[in-house]
Tab-separated table of C-alpha atoms in Angstrom:
chain	number	residue	atom	x	y	z
A	267	MET	CA	11.878	-35.327	-41.142
A	268	PRO	CA	13.191	-38.897	-41.383
A	269	THR	CA	13.049	-40.442	-44.804
A	270	ARG	CA	13.579	-43.952	-46.154
A	271	ASN	CA	17.094	-42.998	-47.034
A	272	SER	CA	18.007	-41.804	-43.465
A	273	SER	CA	20.119	-44.110	-41.365
A	274	PRO	CA	18.360	-45.929	-38.479
A	275	SER	CA	20.422	-44.030	-35.885
A	276	ALA	CA	19.551	-40.707	-37.501
A	277	ARG	CA	15.890	-41.621	-37.481
A	278	ARG	CA	16.107	-42.611	-33.824
A	279	THR	CA	17.771	-39.323	-33.008
A	280	ILE	CA	15.157	-37.289	-34.845
A	281	PHE	CA	12.241	-39.130	-33.268
A	282	THR	CA	13.878	-38.839	-29.865
A	283	TRP	CA	14.100	-35.045	-30.187
A	284	LEU	CA	10.536	-34.858	-31.476
A	285	GLY	CA	9.422	-36.793	-28.435
A	286	VAL	CA	11.372	-34.533	-26.101
A	287	GLY	CA	9.883	-31.467	-27.725
A	288	LEU	CA	6.343	-32.811	-27.494
A	289	GLY	CA	6.849	-33.825	-23.882
A	290	GLY	CA	8.211	-30.402	-23.072
A	291	CYS	CA	5.172	-28.738	-24.616
A	292	LEU	CA	2.828	-30.953	-22.626
A	293	ILE	CA	4.660	-30.282	-19.366
A	294	GLY	CA	4.813	-26.558	-20.052
A	295	GLY	CA	1.115	-26.450	-20.790
A	296	PHE	CA	0.373	-28.338	-17.588
A	297	LEU	CA	2.483	-25.934	-15.577
A	298	LEU	CA	0.855	-22.881	-17.147
A	299	ILE	CA	-2.571	-24.188	-16.324
A	300	THR	CA	-1.917	-25.456	-12.818
A	301	LEU	CA	0.645	-23.048	-11.425
A	302	ARG	CA	-0.546	-19.562	-10.666
A	303	PRO	CA	1.024	-16.482	-9.132
A	304	ILE	CA	1.581	-16.490	-5.393
A	305	HIS	CA	-1.455	-14.402	-4.969
A	306	GLY	CA	-4.477	-16.563	-4.284
A	307	PRO	CA	-7.681	-17.092	-6.198
A	308	GLU	CA	-10.269	-14.434	-6.690
A	309	ALA	CA	-13.377	-14.683	-4.606
A	310	LYS	CA	-16.797	-14.560	-6.177
A	311	PRO	CA	-18.444	-11.255	-5.383
A	312	GLN	CA	-21.136	-11.514	-2.771
A	313	GLY	CA	-22.703	-8.445	-1.380
A	314	PRO	CA	-23.426	-7.612	2.229
A	315	ASP	CA	-26.535	-5.650	2.979
A	316	LEU	CA	-25.773	-1.987	2.435
A	317	SER	CA	-29.270	-0.837	3.180
A	318	GLN	CA	-27.962	1.064	6.160
A	319	ALA	CA	-25.305	2.874	4.176
A	320	PRO	CA	-25.696	6.618	3.773
A	321	ALA	CA	-27.386	7.958	0.700
A	322	GLU	CA	-24.522	9.801	-1.033
A	323	LYS	CA	-23.814	8.123	-4.331
A	324	ALA	CA	-20.334	7.176	-5.364
A	325	SER	CA	-18.967	8.691	-8.521
A	326	PRO	CA	-18.173	6.317	-11.368
A	327	ASP	CA	-15.167	8.474	-12.294
A	328	GLN	CA	-11.930	6.633	-12.642
A	329	ILE	CA	-8.959	7.641	-10.531
A	330	ASP	CA	-6.879	10.478	-11.854
A	331	THR	CA	-3.369	9.102	-11.992
A	332	SER	CA	-2.128	12.628	-12.648
A	333	SER	CA	-0.081	11.204	-15.463
A	334	SER	CA	-0.952	14.200	-17.613
A	335	LEU	CA	0.215	16.530	-14.869
A	336	LEU	CA	3.406	14.531	-14.523
A	337	GLY	CA	3.905	14.819	-18.244
A	338	LYS	CA	3.472	18.566	-18.120
A	339	LEU	CA	5.913	18.831	-15.258
A	340	ALA	CA	8.377	16.990	-17.394
A	341	GLU	CA	7.988	19.716	-20.020
A	342	LYS	CA	9.329	22.135	-17.390
A	343	LYS	CA	6.324	24.391	-17.261
A	344	THR	CA	6.165	26.464	-14.118
A	345	ALA	CA	4.040	25.146	-11.269
A	346	THR	CA	1.660	28.107	-11.374
A	347	GLU	CA	0.834	27.442	-15.028
A	348	LEU	CA	-0.190	23.879	-14.229
A	349	LEU	CA	-2.070	24.157	-11.047
A	350	PRO	CA	-5.808	24.323	-10.795
A	351	ASP	CA	-7.192	27.331	-9.003
A	352	PRO	CA	-8.085	26.758	-5.379
A	353	PRO	CA	-11.650	25.463	-5.350
A	354	SER	CA	-12.957	27.770	-2.687
A	355	GLN	CA	-14.054	31.263	-3.525
A	356	LEU	CA	-11.781	32.651	-0.844
A	357	LYS	CA	-8.771	34.540	-2.068
A	358	LEU	CA	-5.661	33.075	-0.571
A	359	SER	CA	-2.917	35.175	0.920
A	360	PRO	CA	0.456	34.938	-0.848
A	361	GLU	CA	1.672	32.639	1.904
A	362	ASP	CA	-1.350	30.372	1.548
A	363	GLN	CA	-1.084	30.479	-2.224
A	364	LYS	CA	2.477	29.150	-1.928
A	365	LYS	CA	1.239	26.378	0.362
A	366	TRP	CA	-1.502	25.576	-2.111
A	367	GLU	CA	1.023	25.251	-4.905
A	368	ASP	CA	3.300	23.098	-2.792
A	369	LEU	CA	0.382	20.836	-1.930
A	370	GLN	CA	-0.410	20.321	-5.599
A	371	GLU	CA	3.204	19.338	-6.244
A	372	ILE	CA	3.085	16.871	-3.366
A	373	LEU	CA	-0.156	15.375	-4.662
A	374	VAL	CA	1.263	14.933	-8.166
A	375	SER	CA	4.538	13.472	-6.904
A	376	ARG	CA	2.799	10.835	-4.748
A	377	ASN	CA	5.654	11.310	-2.276
A	378	ASP	CA	4.000	10.866	1.101
A	379	ASN	CA	7.349	11.576	2.755
A	380	ASP	CA	7.735	15.071	1.376
A	381	PRO	CA	9.058	17.080	4.357
A	382	ARG	CA	6.767	19.958	3.449
A	383	ILE	CA	3.790	17.902	4.668
A	384	ASP	CA	5.010	18.507	8.209
A	385	LYS	CA	6.832	21.805	7.770
A	386	GLU	CA	4.222	23.812	5.951
A	387	PHE	CA	0.831	22.377	6.823
A	388	LYS	CA	0.442	23.122	10.492
A	389	ASN	CA	-1.188	26.152	12.097
A	390	LEU	CA	-3.042	26.859	8.893
A	391	SER	CA	-5.245	29.875	8.353
A	392	ASP	CA	-9.034	29.594	8.358
A	393	GLN	CA	-8.973	30.318	4.638
A	394	MET	CA	-6.623	27.434	4.076
A	395	HIS	CA	-8.852	25.138	6.081
A	396	ARG	CA	-11.873	26.089	3.979
A	397	THR	CA	-9.826	25.672	0.793
A	398	LEU	CA	-8.659	22.218	1.820
A	399	GLN	CA	-12.182	21.189	2.729
A	400	ALA	CA	-13.359	22.276	-0.714
A	401	GLN	CA	-10.496	20.462	-2.424
A	402	TYR	CA	-11.363	17.234	-0.649
A	403	HIS	CA	-14.685	17.145	-2.451
A	404	GLU	CA	-13.077	17.989	-5.788
A	405	PHE	CA	-11.178	14.704	-5.856
A	406	PRO	CA	-12.843	11.689	-7.453
A	407	LEU	CA	-13.945	9.273	-4.766
A	408	GLU	CA	-11.374	6.738	-5.968
A	409	ASN	CA	-8.490	9.077	-5.049
A	410	ARG	CA	-8.373	7.586	-1.577
A	411	ASN	CA	-4.820	8.628	-0.707
A	412	GLN	CA	-5.327	12.166	-1.919
A	413	ARG	CA	-8.605	12.523	-0.036
A	414	GLY	CA	-6.942	10.951	2.955
A	415	LEU	CA	-4.070	13.420	2.831
A	416	ILE	CA	-6.489	16.361	2.872
A	417	ALA	CA	-8.494	14.829	5.722
A	418	PHE	CA	-5.213	14.209	7.552
A	419	LEU	CA	-4.096	17.824	7.195
A	420	ILE	CA	-7.425	19.221	8.392
A	421	ALA	CA	-7.803	16.788	11.288
A	422	ARG	CA	-4.204	17.237	12.391
A	423	ASP	CA	-4.751	20.988	12.441
A	424	LEU	CA	-8.194	20.765	14.049
A	425	LYS	CA	-9.298	24.220	15.129
A	426	ASP	CA	-13.029	24.618	15.384
A	427	THR	CA	-16.444	23.039	15.030
A	428	ASP	CA	-16.347	23.734	11.313
A	429	ASP	CA	-13.465	21.256	11.000
A	430	LEU	CA	-15.348	18.710	13.082
A	431	GLU	CA	-18.420	19.183	10.914
A	432	PHE	CA	-16.212	18.428	7.890
A	433	LEU	CA	-14.910	15.267	9.551
A	434	LYS	CA	-18.437	14.171	10.438
A	435	LYS	CA	-19.405	14.339	6.763
A	436	ILE	CA	-16.585	11.935	5.890
A	437	TYR	CA	-18.507	9.247	7.757
A	438	GLN	CA	-21.698	10.186	5.968
A	439	GLU	CA	-20.150	9.329	2.614
A	440	ALA	CA	-21.177	6.166	0.859
A	441	PRO	CA	-18.427	3.666	1.610
A	442	CYS	CA	-16.036	3.048	-1.258
A	443	LEU	CA	-16.768	-0.426	-2.614
A	444	SER	CA	-13.582	-0.937	-4.613
A	445	LEU	CA	-10.421	0.942	-5.509
A	446	GLU	CA	-11.261	0.664	-9.177
A	447	ASN	CA	-14.686	2.199	-8.856
A	448	CYS	CA	-16.072	3.264	-5.503
A	449	GLY	CA	-19.573	2.750	-6.855
A	450	SER	CA	-19.270	-0.956	-7.540
A	451	ARG	CA	-17.844	-4.057	-5.962
A	452	THR	CA	-15.134	-6.063	-7.628
A	453	SER	CA	-13.900	-9.517	-6.802
A	454	SER	CA	-11.442	-9.531	-3.982
A	455	ASP	CA	-8.233	-11.547	-3.827
A	456	PRO	CA	-8.019	-12.587	-0.177
A	457	HIS	CA	-4.213	-12.544	-0.285
A	458	LEU	CA	-3.954	-8.779	0.087
A	459	SER	CA	-7.603	-7.824	0.500
A	460	GLY	CA	-6.830	-6.246	3.872
A	461	ILE	CA	-4.637	-3.621	2.243
A	462	ASP	CA	-7.328	-2.841	-0.296
A	463	GLU	CA	-9.915	-2.451	2.424
A	464	SER	CA	-7.694	-0.170	4.475
A	465	SER	CA	-7.132	1.984	1.396
A	466	MET	CA	-10.825	2.029	0.497
A	467	ASN	CA	-11.557	3.370	3.980
A	468	TYR	CA	-8.421	5.464	4.252
A	469	PRO	CA	-10.001	8.927	4.693
A	470	GLN	CA	-12.264	7.516	7.415
A	471	LEU	CA	-9.379	5.803	9.236
A	472	VAL	CA	-7.046	8.768	8.938
A	473	SER	CA	-9.587	11.180	10.396
A	474	LEU	CA	-10.051	8.982	13.461
A	475	TYR	CA	-6.314	8.572	13.954
A	476	GLN	CA	-5.825	12.332	13.931
A	477	LEU	CA	-8.864	13.053	16.076
A	478	GLU	CA	-7.476	10.648	18.631
A	479	ALA	CA	-4.084	12.337	18.462
A	480	LYS	CA	-5.755	15.674	19.090
A	481	LEU	CA	-7.711	14.332	22.057
A	482	ARG	CA	-4.489	12.930	23.463
A	483	THR	CA	-2.164	15.869	22.877
A	484	LYS	CA	-4.540	18.868	23.043
A	485	PRO	CA	-7.297	17.925	25.486
A	486	GLU	CA	-7.793	21.602	26.316
A	487	LEU	CA	-9.266	22.070	22.844
A	488	PHE	CA	-12.242	19.998	23.927
A	489	LEU	CA	-12.947	21.802	27.172
A	490	ASP	CA	-15.213	23.977	25.069
A	491	GLY	CA	-18.600	22.253	25.313
A	492	SER	CA	-19.439	22.682	21.657
A	493	MET	CA	-16.114	21.172	20.536
A	494	LYS	CA	-16.694	18.138	22.719
A	495	ASP	CA	-20.258	17.801	21.446
A	496	TYR	CA	-19.086	17.949	17.853
A	497	ALA	CA	-16.309	15.442	18.540
A	498	ARG	CA	-18.910	13.141	20.070
A	499	GLU	CA	-21.029	13.478	16.933
A	500	VAL	CA	-18.038	12.592	14.755
A	501	ILE	CA	-17.476	9.443	16.770
A	502	GLU	CA	-21.150	8.508	16.729
A	503	GLN	CA	-21.215	8.953	12.972
A	504	ALA	CA	-18.067	6.843	12.623
A	505	LEU	CA	-19.684	4.100	14.697
A	506	ARG	CA	-22.496	4.009	12.146
A	507	PHE	CA	-20.106	3.748	9.170
A	508	PRO	CA	-20.594	0.206	7.837
A	509	VAL	CA	-16.955	-0.923	8.067
A	510	SER	CA	-15.788	-2.872	11.107
A	511	SER	CA	-12.239	-1.460	11.235
A	512	VAL	CA	-13.618	2.087	11.323
A	513	GLN	CA	-16.205	1.156	13.939
A	514	LYS	CA	-13.548	-0.515	16.053
A	515	LYS	CA	-11.288	2.533	16.022
A	516	ALA	CA	-14.207	4.829	16.816
A	517	ALA	CA	-15.261	2.601	19.725
A	518	GLU	CA	-11.739	2.677	21.151
A	519	ILE	CA	-11.681	6.459	21.030
A	520	GLN	CA	-15.144	6.725	22.540
A	521	SER	CA	-14.159	4.470	25.403
A	522	THR	CA	-10.763	6.017	26.073
A	523	TYR	CA	-11.901	9.628	25.973
A	524	GLN	CA	-15.385	9.222	27.423
A	525	LEU	CA	-17.131	10.635	24.367
B	251	MET	CA	45.032	-22.155	-9.460
B	252	LYS	CA	44.233	-23.044	-13.054
B	253	SER	CA	44.651	-20.188	-15.485
B	254	LEU	CA	41.999	-19.489	-18.057
B	255	SER	CA	42.536	-20.698	-21.587
B	256	LEU	CA	42.315	-18.359	-24.572
B	257	LYS	CA	38.708	-19.534	-25.161
B	258	GLN	CA	37.629	-19.147	-21.529
B	259	GLY	CA	39.114	-15.696	-21.000
B	260	PRO	CA	36.737	-13.639	-23.177
B	261	ALA	CA	33.736	-15.579	-21.832
B	262	ALA	CA	34.805	-14.889	-18.263
B	263	LEU	CA	35.322	-11.225	-19.101
B	264	LEU	CA	31.869	-10.991	-20.659
B	265	LEU	CA	30.313	-12.733	-17.659
B	266	THR	CA	32.055	-10.350	-15.272
B	267	ILE	CA	30.830	-7.339	-17.239
B	268	PHE	CA	27.290	-8.754	-17.317
B	269	ILE	CA	27.224	-9.377	-13.559
B	270	THR	CA	28.692	-5.948	-12.804
B	271	VAL	CA	26.239	-4.132	-15.026
B	272	GLY	CA	23.397	-6.239	-13.739
B	273	ALA	CA	24.318	-5.566	-10.126
B	274	SER	CA	24.453	-1.816	-10.592
B	275	ALA	CA	21.103	-1.710	-12.430
B	276	VAL	CA	19.031	-3.542	-9.782
B	277	PRO	CA	16.268	-4.110	-10.442
B	278	ILE	CA	16.179	-4.503	-14.205
B	279	PHE	CA	12.842	-3.553	-15.677
B	280	ASP	CA	11.324	-5.581	-18.462
B	281	ALA	CA	10.720	-3.599	-21.637
B	282	ASN	CA	6.975	-4.205	-21.364
B	283	LEU	CA	6.717	-2.478	-17.979
B	284	PRO	CA	5.232	0.970	-18.691
B	285	LYS	CA	7.519	3.885	-17.994
B	286	ASP	CA	5.190	5.502	-15.466
B	287	ILE	CA	5.138	2.307	-13.415
B	288	GLN	CA	8.927	2.122	-13.614
B	289	THR	CA	9.188	5.726	-12.450
B	290	GLN	CA	6.836	5.148	-9.538
B	291	MET	CA	8.725	2.018	-8.500
B	292	VAL	CA	12.081	3.804	-8.654
B	293	ASN	CA	10.705	6.706	-6.604
B	294	ASP	CA	9.137	4.388	-4.056
B	295	LEU	CA	12.288	2.297	-3.700
B	296	GLN	CA	14.271	5.483	-3.251
B	297	PHE	CA	11.866	6.475	-0.483
B	298	MET	CA	12.542	3.143	1.248
B	299	GLY	CA	16.247	3.461	0.596
B	300	GLU	CA	16.417	6.776	2.433
B	301	LEU	CA	14.572	5.825	5.608
B	302	GLN	CA	16.400	6.248	8.880
B	303	GLY	CA	15.514	4.989	12.322
B	304	GLU	CA	16.761	5.531	15.847
B	305	ARG	CA	16.488	1.840	16.683
B	306	GLN	CA	14.607	-1.313	15.779
B	307	THR	CA	13.013	-4.289	17.465
B	308	GLU	CA	14.658	-7.678	17.764
B	309	LEU	CA	12.451	-9.287	15.129
B	310	HIS	CA	13.228	-6.463	12.723
B	311	LYS	CA	16.931	-7.000	13.345
B	312	GLN	CA	16.593	-10.689	12.536
B	313	ILE	CA	14.746	-10.116	9.266
B	314	PHE	CA	16.004	-6.808	7.886
B	315	GLY	CA	18.874	-5.745	10.125
B	316	SER	CA	18.846	-2.164	11.314
B	317	LEU	CA	16.021	0.235	10.544
B	318	SER	CA	17.803	1.951	7.702
B	319	GLY	CA	17.445	2.600	4.035
B	320	ALA	CA	20.599	0.610	3.405
B	321	SER	CA	19.070	-2.458	5.067
B	322	TYR	CA	15.836	-2.147	3.122
B	323	LYS	CA	17.719	-1.622	-0.108
B	324	THR	CA	19.887	-4.678	0.505
B	325	PHE	CA	16.847	-6.761	1.441
B	326	PHE	CA	15.119	-5.881	-1.805
B	327	ASP	CA	18.151	-5.885	-4.121
B	328	THR	CA	19.275	-9.330	-2.990
B	329	ARG	CA	15.871	-10.792	-3.690
B	330	VAL	CA	14.454	-9.022	-6.701
B	331	LEU	CA	16.669	-8.641	-9.738
B	332	ARG	CA	14.048	-8.122	-12.361
B	333	VAL	CA	10.634	-6.481	-12.463
B	334	GLY	CA	8.075	-7.027	-15.184
B	335	LEU	CA	4.420	-6.510	-16.000
B	336	ASN	CA	1.808	-9.149	-15.324
B	337	SER	CA	-1.844	-9.268	-14.398
B	338	CYS	CA	-0.939	-11.394	-11.385
B	339	GLY	CA	-4.147	-13.351	-11.693
B	340	GLY	CA	-6.218	-10.225	-12.265
B	341	GLY	CA	-8.523	-8.509	-9.799
B	342	ASN	CA	-7.026	-6.028	-7.385
B	343	ALA	CA	-3.487	-7.410	-7.491
B	344	VAL	CA	-0.719	-4.824	-7.332
B	345	ALA	CA	2.305	-7.099	-7.433
B	346	CYS	CA	3.186	-10.764	-7.345
B	347	VAL	CA	5.924	-13.340	-7.625
B	348	ILE	CA	5.524	-16.302	-9.956
B	349	PRO	CA	8.287	-18.730	-8.975
B	350	PHE	CA	8.287	-20.784	-12.149
B	351	MET	CA	8.883	-17.584	-14.138
B	352	GLY	CA	12.016	-16.730	-12.224
B	353	SER	CA	12.896	-16.934	-8.547
B	354	ASN	CA	14.265	-13.376	-8.413
B	355	ARG	CA	11.591	-11.801	-10.515
B	356	MET	CA	8.692	-9.641	-9.366
B	357	PHE	CA	5.747	-8.548	-11.414
B	358	LEU	CA	3.757	-5.351	-11.054
B	359	THR	CA	0.309	-4.744	-12.419
B	360	ASN	CA	-1.230	-1.555	-13.770
B	361	ASN	CA	-2.905	-1.234	-10.375
B	362	PHE	CA	0.475	-0.261	-8.960
B	363	ILE	CA	-0.163	3.292	-10.127
B	364	LYS	CA	-3.863	3.096	-10.875
B	365	PHE	CA	-4.964	2.363	-7.318
B	366	SER	CA	-4.692	5.125	-4.786
B	367	HIS	CA	-2.728	3.409	-2.013
B	368	PRO	CA	-0.510	5.404	0.324
B	369	GLN	CA	3.161	5.087	-0.548
B	370	ILE	CA	4.106	2.947	2.442
B	371	ALA	CA	1.248	0.575	1.606
B	372	ARG	CA	2.554	0.162	-1.948
B	373	MET	CA	5.990	-0.638	-0.572
B	374	MET	CA	4.522	-3.019	1.963
B	375	VAL	CA	3.100	-5.041	-0.919
B	376	VAL	CA	6.464	-4.971	-2.701
B	377	TYR	CA	8.350	-6.124	0.367
B	378	HIS	CA	5.700	-8.736	1.095
B	379	GLU	CA	6.186	-10.149	-2.387
B	380	ALA	CA	9.983	-9.860	-2.165
B	381	ARG	CA	9.830	-12.235	0.792
B	382	HIS	CA	8.092	-14.749	-1.483
B	383	THR	CA	11.217	-14.936	-3.694
B	384	GLU	CA	13.177	-16.803	-1.023
B	385	VAL	CA	13.443	-20.233	-2.588
B	386	ARG	CA	15.393	-21.707	0.334
B	387	GLN	CA	12.385	-21.017	2.564
B	388	GLY	CA	10.035	-22.570	0.043
B	389	ASN	CA	8.995	-19.051	-0.986
B	390	TRP	CA	7.415	-18.595	2.450
B	391	PRO	CA	4.059	-20.076	1.463
B	392	HIS	CA	1.052	-18.782	3.302
B	393	ASP	CA	-0.803	-20.736	5.880
B	394	THR	CA	-4.390	-21.742	5.309
B	395	CYS	CA	-6.489	-19.494	7.507
B	396	PRO	CA	-8.208	-21.594	10.145
B	397	THR	CA	-11.879	-22.446	10.132
B	398	PRO	CA	-13.460	-20.575	11.772
B	399	PHE	CA	-11.281	-17.469	11.501
B	400	LEU	CA	-12.760	-14.908	13.845
B	401	ASP	CA	-12.057	-11.322	14.807
B	402	GLU	CA	-12.030	-9.948	18.385
B	403	LYS	CA	-15.816	-9.765	18.409
B	404	GLY	CA	-16.175	-13.389	17.396
B	405	ASN	CA	-17.334	-12.554	13.882
B	406	ASP	CA	-15.991	-14.284	10.778
B	407	LYS	CA	-13.149	-12.380	9.169
B	408	LYS	CA	-14.173	-11.665	5.628
B	409	SER	CA	-13.921	-9.232	2.793
B	410	ILE	CA	-16.093	-6.286	3.740
B	411	TRP	CA	-17.898	-5.912	0.431
B	412	THR	CA	-17.712	-9.271	-1.294
B	413	GLY	CA	-18.389	-11.189	1.905
B	414	ALA	CA	-15.738	-13.710	0.918
B	415	MET	CA	-14.561	-15.513	4.020
B	416	LEU	CA	-10.884	-15.706	4.851
B	417	ALA	CA	-11.320	-19.042	6.599
B	418	GLY	CA	-9.859	-21.785	4.421
B	419	GLU	CA	-7.970	-19.366	2.185
B	420	ASP	CA	-4.181	-19.363	1.780
B	421	ALA	CA	-4.088	-15.875	3.200
B	422	CYS	CA	-2.577	-16.238	6.667
B	423	ASP	CA	0.811	-16.827	8.264
B	424	SER	CA	1.590	-18.995	11.260
B	425	THR	CA	5.045	-17.481	11.672
B	426	ALA	CA	6.340	-13.978	12.290
B	427	PHE	CA	8.905	-14.470	9.541
B	428	GLY	CA	6.639	-15.026	6.538
B	429	SER	CA	5.420	-12.345	4.174
B	430	TYR	CA	2.594	-11.040	6.363
B	431	GLY	CA	4.709	-11.196	9.496
B	432	SER	CA	7.812	-9.592	8.032
B	433	SER	CA	5.871	-6.748	6.421
B	434	THR	CA	4.004	-6.165	9.697
B	435	ILE	CA	7.323	-5.963	11.532
B	436	LEU	CA	8.738	-3.583	8.942
B	437	LEU	CA	5.724	-1.280	9.162
B	438	LYS	CA	5.505	-1.316	12.934
B	439	ASN	CA	9.164	-0.377	13.228
B	440	VAL	CA	8.793	2.436	10.714
B	441	SER	CA	5.776	3.677	12.630
B	442	LYS	CA	7.610	3.666	15.954
B	443	PHE	CA	11.194	4.473	15.156
B	444	CYS	CA	11.548	6.192	11.796
B	445	THR	CA	13.266	9.538	12.352
B	446	ASN	CA	12.921	11.031	8.880
B	447	CYS	CA	9.388	9.933	8.061
B	448	SER	CA	6.540	12.376	7.786
B	449	GLU	CA	3.767	12.057	10.324
B	450	LYS	CA	1.574	10.758	7.521
B	451	VAL	CA	4.001	7.935	6.686
B	452	LYS	CA	4.289	6.910	10.323
B	453	MET	CA	0.525	6.932	10.746
B	454	ASP	CA	0.032	4.984	7.515
B	455	ALA	CA	2.587	2.410	8.621
B	456	ASP	CA	0.599	1.845	11.800
B	457	ILE	CA	-2.732	1.612	9.972
B	458	TYR	CA	-1.479	-1.044	7.570
B	459	ALA	CA	0.542	-2.902	10.193
B	460	THR	CA	-2.610	-3.297	12.245
B	461	ASP	CA	-4.335	-4.825	9.245
B	462	GLN	CA	-1.492	-7.204	8.379
B	463	LEU	CA	-1.153	-8.384	11.979
B	464	GLY	CA	-4.671	-9.704	11.620
B	465	ARG	CA	-3.396	-12.329	9.183
B	466	ILE	CA	-1.224	-14.025	11.816
B	467	ASP	CA	-3.360	-17.009	12.732
B	468	ARG	CA	-1.487	-18.223	15.807
B	469	ASP	CA	-2.135	-16.402	19.051
B	470	ASP	CA	1.288	-17.214	20.506
B	471	VAL	CA	3.042	-15.811	17.429
B	472	LYS	CA	0.882	-12.708	17.497
B	473	LYS	CA	1.635	-12.203	21.198
B	474	SER	CA	5.364	-12.538	20.589
B	475	MET	CA	5.169	-9.956	17.823
B	476	LEU	CA	3.238	-7.553	20.042
B	477	ALA	CA	5.774	-8.094	22.803
B	478	ASP	CA	8.542	-7.354	20.305
B	479	PHE	CA	6.857	-4.102	19.232
B	480	ASN	CA	6.343	-3.010	22.822
B	481	ALA	CA	9.756	-4.011	24.098
B	482	ASN	CA	11.339	-0.653	23.298
């Protein structure tokens, strides 16, 4: 600090640097307050009327990041020691058991581009279909990608009315209100809210995409009256799901394929 | 050419080493970024870096080059040198760029692994934010969505559960080359032309491209993008 014994030039220098430092703090504080991430402000939550939403309640469970499973994998335990048993009561054949184990690895890895998704999960047995359907319901509601993957596998391998009945129930679920907790709304940053909404409705969107693919590539599957009736019911249920992007896709399919 | 003095030589050597090490370790992760987020980011970037395509549209060529992992890797590595942890304003944010904290720096939030997005959707966010690092383009600021901002049925575009309207928000693009446009083009090309993507990835790319296209607020730009996608 300047004292009486300091030279005038030294005092000027010290006060100059103090002023620069104070100015810098003021400018920095201004910038911190006024500049924000390129991400947009959060919107205040306002609720639409969900009175027409189906009755199934969303689970408050948080998403399972599988970090504990990843940790165990890192300890080099064998896959069969880690994996949960298949949820259905059906005993899987050795071939299906291997597929089950591979699926668990894919789910833990979060690698949507694992080649086994296409190589191993087509032309599945009835037992595998029932097992996958059961696993879908084992996942917390917030596991949108995992649920979507299961719905994708079943819809892509659509075989019978049982599969269509499973798909219909996807549109009877209570819509997921947020990725953090499907049971409650959170404020939505408009910047990337579209991505969040697509992910919240991912199982519903995926099922329609695959149903459409089946109608396009395997129309003979729907020559059976009951299959067509069930497909029609899936679409009608999807049209009642209270999300416009799902309704829009369902309407397109209904129009294109005369359902 | 001037030769380096005895004082300048060691400094130049150190700088060269720093740049070389820095270039090979792109991106550099801040120490405060949790390891599981780092691992997921590395895995996801590797996924992008291995993509292959049989061809690409003209707009894709202009922005990214060929549909290839090498192009996507170069695009990212030349824009994002450092990745850290930040709340990004809170809420549902997954990633962001904060220009005054570094023009080549991206931040991820805990939502990056907490939220259950498909892999291509996570990378779409990353590449969307990477576009925002381009200082020469003013960081590609978003356009203010017009008022009214309507969907095909003439209804206001808004958040499905909060009801927050998009009209008036800085959440649109009026060009195909901004963050929404470029990520739409990337996804649409992956959906159409990726040769080593799983059927799930290709489907996901189309789902999220359809959503992002909805943020282009000029009909002529949207039409040109659709024409680009359908040209091949």
